CSV table of C-alpha atoms and ligand atoms in Angstrom, one decimal:
chain,number,residue,atom,x,y,z
T,1,MET,CA,26.3,19.5,32.6
T,2,THR,CA,23.9,17.6,30.2
T,3,MET,CA,21.6,19.8,27.5
T,4,PRO,CA,18.2,20.2,29.1
T,5,HIS,CA,15.2,18.7,27.0
T,6,ILE,CA,12.0,19.9,25.5
T,7,VAL,CA,8.7,18.1,26.5
T,8,ALA,CA,5.3,19.1,26.3
T,9,ILE,CA,2.3,19.7,29.0
T,10,ARG,CA,-1.5,19.7,27.2
T,11,ALA,CA,-3.3,22.2,28.9
T,12,PHE,CA,-7.3,23.7,27.7
T,13,THR,CA,-8.0,22.0,24.3
T,14,ASP,CA,-5.0,23.1,22.1
T,15,ASN,CA,-2.3,24.5,24.1
T,16,TYR,CA,0.9,23.6,24.7
T,17,ILE,CA,3.1,24.5,27.9
T,18,TRP,CA,6.8,23.3,27.1
T,19,VAL,CA,9.3,22.3,29.9
T,20,ILE,CA,13.2,23.0,29.7
T,21,ARG,CA,13.9,20.2,31.8
T,22,ASP,CA,16.7,18.3,33.1
T,23,HIS,CA,16.7,15.4,36.0
T,24,CYS,CA,15.8,18.0,38.9
T,25,HIS,CA,14.7,21.5,37.1
T,26,ALA,CA,12.4,22.8,34.9
T,27,ALA,CA,11.7,25.5,33.7
T,28,VAL,CA,8.1,26.3,31.7
T,29,VAL,CA,7.0,28.5,29.1
T,30,ASP,CA,3.9,29.7,29.0
T,31,PRO,CA,1.7,28.0,31.4
T,32,GLY,CA,-2.1,29.0,31.0
T,33,ASP,CA,-3.2,26.7,33.5
T,34,ALA,CA,-1.2,25.4,36.7
T,35,SER,CA,-2.3,22.1,37.3
T,36,PRO,CA,-1.2,20.3,34.6
T,37,VAL,CA,2.5,21.6,35.1
T,38,LEU,CA,2.3,21.2,39.1
T,39,ALA,CA,1.3,17.7,38.3
T,40,TYR,CA,4.1,16.9,35.9
T,41,LEU,CA,6.3,18.4,38.4
T,42,GLN,CA,5.3,16.3,41.2
T,43,HIS,CA,4.7,12.9,39.0
T,44,GLU,CA,8.6,13.8,38.2
T,45,LYS,CA,10.0,14.7,40.8
T,46,LEU,CA,11.3,18.0,39.3
T,47,LYS,CA,11.9,21.8,41.4
T,48,LEU,CA,10.4,24.6,39.3
T,49,ILE,CA,13.2,27.3,38.5
T,50,ALA,CA,11.8,30.0,35.4
T,51,ILE,CA,8.5,30.5,33.8
T,52,LEU,CA,8.7,32.2,31.0
T,53,ASN,CA,6.0,34.3,29.0
T,54,THR,CA,5.6,35.0,25.7
T,55,HIS,CA,2.7,37.4,25.6
T,56,HIS,CA,0.0,38.7,27.4
T,57,HIS,CA,-2.8,36.4,26.8
T,58,ASN,CA,-4.6,34.2,29.9
T,59,ASP,CA,-4.2,31.1,27.8
T,60,HIS,CA,-0.2,31.9,28.2
T,61,VAL,CA,0.0,33.5,31.5
T,62,GLY,CA,-3.0,32.5,34.2
T,63,GLY,CA,-1.3,29.7,35.6
T,64,ASN,CA,1.7,32.0,36.7
T,65,ALA,CA,0.2,33.7,40.4
T,66,ALA,CA,-0.6,29.3,41.7
T,67,LEU,CA,3.0,28.3,40.6
T,68,LEU,CA,4.0,31.2,42.1
T,69,ARG,CA,2.8,30.0,45.5
T,70,GLU,CA,4.4,26.5,45.1
T,71,PHE,CA,7.8,28.4,43.4
T,72,MET,CA,9.4,31.3,44.0
T,73,VAL,CA,10.8,31.6,40.8
T,74,PRO,CA,11.2,34.2,38.5
T,75,VAL,CA,9.3,35.6,36.4
T,76,TYR,CA,10.5,35.9,32.6
T,77,GLY,CA,8.4,38.5,29.7
T,78,PRO,CA,7.5,41.3,27.4
T,79,ALA,CA,8.1,43.9,29.1
T,80,ASN,CA,6.1,46.3,26.9
T,81,GLU,CA,3.2,44.2,28.1
T,82,SER,CA,0.6,44.3,31.1
T,83,ILE,CA,1.5,41.2,33.8
T,84,PRO,CA,1.0,41.8,36.9
T,85,THR,CA,3.4,38.7,38.2
T,86,LEU,CA,6.3,39.5,35.9
T,87,THR,CA,9.9,40.2,37.8
T,88,HIS,CA,12.5,40.3,34.7
T,89,PRO,CA,11.1,42.3,32.0
T,90,LEU,CA,12.5,41.6,28.7
T,91,LYS,CA,12.9,43.4,24.9
T,92,GLU,CA,15.0,42.9,22.3
T,93,CYS,CA,18.5,44.2,22.9
T,94,ASN,CA,21.0,45.3,20.3
T,95,ASP,CA,23.9,44.0,23.1
T,96,PRO,CA,23.7,40.6,22.8
T,97,GLU,CA,25.3,40.2,26.2
T,98,SER,CA,22.4,42.8,28.2
T,99,GLU,CA,20.4,41.9,31.0
T,100,GLU,CA,17.1,42.7,29.4
T,101,GLY,CA,17.2,41.0,26.0
T,102,ASN,CA,17.8,37.3,27.4
T,103,ALA,CA,16.7,35.4,30.0
T,104,TYR,CA,19.5,33.3,31.5
T,105,ILE,CA,19.0,29.9,33.3
T,106,PRO,CA,22.2,29.3,35.1
T,107,GLU,CA,20.5,25.6,36.2
T,108,PHE,CA,20.5,25.2,32.2
T,109,SER,CA,23.9,27.4,31.2
T,110,LEU,CA,21.0,28.5,28.9
T,111,SER,CA,20.9,31.8,27.0
T,112,LEU,CA,18.2,32.5,25.5
T,113,ARG,CA,18.2,35.7,23.5
T,114,VAL,CA,15.1,37.9,23.3
T,115,LEU,CA,13.4,38.4,19.9
T,116,ASP,CA,10.8,41.3,19.6
T,117,ILE,CA,7.8,40.3,17.5
T,118,PRO,CA,4.5,41.9,17.5
T,119,GLY,CA,1.2,41.6,15.5
T,120,HIS,CA,-0.5,39.3,17.5
T,121,THR,CA,-0.1,41.3,20.1
T,122,ALA,CA,2.0,44.8,21.0
T,123,GLY,CA,4.7,43.5,22.7
T,124,HIS,CA,4.4,39.8,21.8
T,125,ILE,CA,8.7,38.3,22.3
T,126,ALA,CA,9.9,35.4,21.3
T,127,TYR,CA,13.0,33.3,22.8
T,128,TYR,CA,16.4,32.0,20.6
T,129,GLY,CA,18.9,29.9,21.7
T,130,ALA,CA,20.1,26.8,21.5
T,131,ASN,CA,18.4,26.0,17.9
T,132,LEU,CA,15.2,26.5,20.5
T,133,LEU,CA,12.7,29.0,19.6
T,134,PHE,CA,9.9,30.2,21.5
T,135,CYS,CA,7.5,31.7,19.2
T,136,GLY,CA,4.0,31.7,21.2
T,137,ASP,CA,1.0,33.1,19.2
T,138,THR,CA,3.5,34.2,16.3
T,139,LEU,CA,4.3,31.8,14.6
T,140,PHE,CA,2.1,28.2,14.3
T,141,ALA,CA,3.6,24.9,12.4
T,142,CYS,CA,2.0,26.1,9.1
T,143,GLY,CA,0.1,29.1,10.1
T,144,CYS,CA,0.8,32.3,12.6
T,145,GLY,CA,-2.0,33.9,15.2
T,146,ARG,CA,-4.5,36.5,14.2
T,147,LEU,CA,-3.6,40.1,14.3
T,148,PHE,CA,-5.4,41.1,17.8
T,149,GLU,CA,-3.4,44.2,18.2
T,150,GLY,CA,-0.7,44.4,15.6
T,151,THR,CA,-0.5,45.4,12.1
T,152,ALA,CA,-0.1,43.3,9.1
T,153,GLN,CA,3.1,44.6,8.8
T,154,GLN,CA,4.2,44.4,11.3
T,155,MET,CA,3.6,40.5,11.5
T,156,VAL,CA,5.4,40.4,8.4
T,157,ASP,CA,8.0,41.3,9.7
T,158,SER,CA,8.0,39.5,12.6
T,159,LEU,CA,7.2,36.7,10.9
T,160,GLN,CA,10.6,37.9,8.7
T,161,LYS,CA,12.6,38.0,11.8
T,162,LEU,CA,11.8,34.3,12.8
T,163,ALA,CA,12.6,33.0,8.9
T,164,ASP,CA,16.1,34.2,9.7
T,165,LEU,CA,16.6,31.7,11.6
T,166,PRO,CA,18.8,29.2,11.4
T,167,ASN,CA,17.4,26.8,9.4
T,168,GLU,CA,17.4,24.0,11.7
T,169,THR,CA,15.9,25.5,14.8
T,170,ALA,CA,13.7,23.6,16.0
T,171,VAL,CA,10.4,25.8,16.8
T,172,TYR,CA,8.4,25.6,19.7
T,173,CYS,CA,4.1,27.4,19.1
T,174,GLY,CA,1.8,28.0,21.7
T,175,HIS,CA,-1.3,25.7,20.2
T,176,GLU,CA,-1.8,22.9,18.3
T,177,TYR,CA,-2.9,23.9,14.9
T,178,THR,CA,-1.3,22.3,12.3
T,179,GLN,CA,-3.7,20.1,11.2
T,180,SER,CA,-6.3,22.8,10.5
T,181,ASN,CA,-3.3,25.2,9.7
T,182,ILE,CA,-2.3,22.5,6.5
T,183,ARG,CA,-5.7,21.9,5.1
T,184,PHE,CA,-5.9,26.2,4.7
T,185,ALA,CA,-2.3,25.8,3.3
T,186,ARG,CA,-3.5,23.1,0.8
T,187,ILE,CA,-5.8,25.7,-1.0
T,188,ILE,CA,-3.7,28.5,-1.0
T,189,GLU,CA,-1.1,26.8,-2.4
T,190,PRO,CA,-2.0,23.0,-3.9
T,191,GLY,CA,1.2,22.5,-5.5
T,192,ASN,CA,3.4,22.6,-3.0
T,193,GLN,CA,4.6,18.5,-2.9
T,194,ALA,CA,6.3,19.4,1.0
T,195,LEU,CA,2.9,20.2,1.6
T,196,ILE,CA,1.3,17.4,1.1
T,197,LYS,CA,4.0,15.1,2.4
T,198,LEU,CA,3.9,17.0,5.2
T,199,GLU,CA,0.0,16.6,5.2
T,200,ALA,CA,0.6,13.2,5.3
T,201,GLU,CA,2.5,13.1,7.9
T,202,VAL,CA,0.2,15.4,10.5
T,203,LYS,CA,-2.3,12.8,9.7
T,204,LYS,CA,-0.2,10.0,11.3
T,205,LEU,CA,0.8,11.7,14.4
T,206,ARG,CA,-2.7,13.4,15.4
T,207,GLU,CA,-4.4,9.5,14.4
T,208,GLN,CA,-1.8,8.3,17.4
T,209,ASP,CA,-2.7,12.1,19.0
T,210,ILE,CA,1.3,12.7,19.1
T,211,PRO,CA,2.1,16.4,19.3
T,212,THR,CA,3.0,17.7,15.4
T,213,LEU,CA,5.7,20.2,17.4
T,214,PRO,CA,8.3,21.2,17.3
T,215,SER,CA,8.4,22.2,13.2
T,216,THR,CA,11.9,23.4,12.3
T,217,ILE,CA,12.3,27.2,10.5
T,218,ALA,CA,13.6,25.1,7.2
T,219,MET,CA,9.8,23.1,7.8
T,220,GLU,CA,7.9,26.4,7.8
T,221,LYS,CA,10.1,27.7,4.8
T,222,ALA,CA,9.2,25.5,3.1
T,223,THR,CA,5.4,24.3,3.9
T,224,ASN,CA,3.7,27.4,5.6
T,225,PRO,CA,1.8,30.3,3.7
T,226,PHE,CA,2.5,33.3,5.4
T,227,LEU,CA,6.5,33.3,4.9
T,228,ARG,CA,5.7,32.5,1.5
T,229,CYS,CA,3.5,36.0,0.8
T,230,GLY,CA,6.1,36.2,-2.5
T,231,GLN,CA,5.6,32.2,-4.0
T,232,PRO,CA,3.4,32.6,-7.2
T,233,GLU,CA,0.9,30.7,-7.0
T,234,ILE,CA,0.1,32.2,-3.7
T,235,ILE,CA,-0.2,35.4,-5.1
T,236,GLN,CA,-2.7,34.8,-7.9
T,237,ASN,CA,-5.1,32.8,-5.6
T,238,ALA,CA,-4.4,35.2,-2.5
T,239,SER,CA,-5.7,38.3,-5.2
T,240,ASN,CA,-8.5,36.5,-6.9
T,241,HIS,CA,-9.7,35.9,-3.4
T,242,ALA,CA,-9.6,39.3,-2.9
T,243,GLY,CA,-10.9,39.9,-5.9
T,244,LYS,CA,-8.1,42.7,-7.0
T,245,SER,CA,-4.5,42.5,-8.1
T,246,LEU,CA,-2.0,41.8,-5.4
T,247,THR,CA,1.5,42.8,-5.7
T,248,ASP,CA,3.5,43.6,-2.5
T,249,PRO,CA,3.7,40.5,0.0
T,250,VAL,CA,2.0,42.9,3.1
T,251,SER,CA,-1.4,43.0,0.7
T,252,VAL,CA,-0.8,39.6,-0.1
T,253,PHE,CA,0.2,38.3,3.4
T,254,ALA,CA,-3.5,40.7,4.9
T,255,ALA,CA,-5.1,39.2,2.0
T,256,LEU,CA,-4.5,35.8,3.3
T,257,ARG,CA,-5.1,36.4,7.2
T,258,GLY,CA,-8.5,37.5,7.1
T,259,TRP,CA,-9.5,34.4,4.2
T,260,LYS,CA,-7.7,32.7,6.9
T,261,ASP,CA,-10.4,34.1,9.6
T,262,HIS,CA,-13.2,32.9,8.0
T,263,PHE,CA,-12.2,30.0,6.8
B,301,ZN,ZN1,-2.5,34.7,21.9
B,302,FE,FE1,-2.7,31.2,22.5
């Protein structure tokens, strides 16, 4: 059995639909739009075998129904959100073998563990396994999702859960936001050398229209201001922006998130 590999399908202006594929099968993560997926499957002569959703937003689930008309496949997704086409509701479980805590794709012998990561939406989940992380709109390269249905504390906890994964974990997020996230991060932490280096690399990739993803957990810990709320330079800049001295990481996070919302 060969390890499946991951391919990006672009959708809308900046969404990525991630394809987990081998030479004849494909599973898709967050198909917001069916048409580019169907075109890809046809071009590559692949059979769809599963749909995985991270959260209920339409730019992540909008293509489910049309894909299901062509392929009768299981649809995995968060148990705590309403997604009409779901067949396998999932949530994080202590028992690593449990059925509702895993998406198992037999064609790839691939088991992806479910992590509950609320904040962007109330029931948002991530899929983790084989050094791959599909984290939807929670952790972005150098950024994080907006707080639509959750609190700053929830998002901090969710991001910490992802940051605790092994350094080499490949991070596949739902959008190409890296360049604008870096623009913000550079203002928050101008002295971060890893960030300066990343900015130059990302600029080169985007000039050639190449995706900047996947990132890695190690890279996010080194460059993502939302994972670095304990850094003195970040605490200082967040405090200056808030006009008061912020001490705990959740307040620093909340100040950064609010700042970025209007950036
Ligand atoms: Zn979203
Ligand atoms: Fe999204």
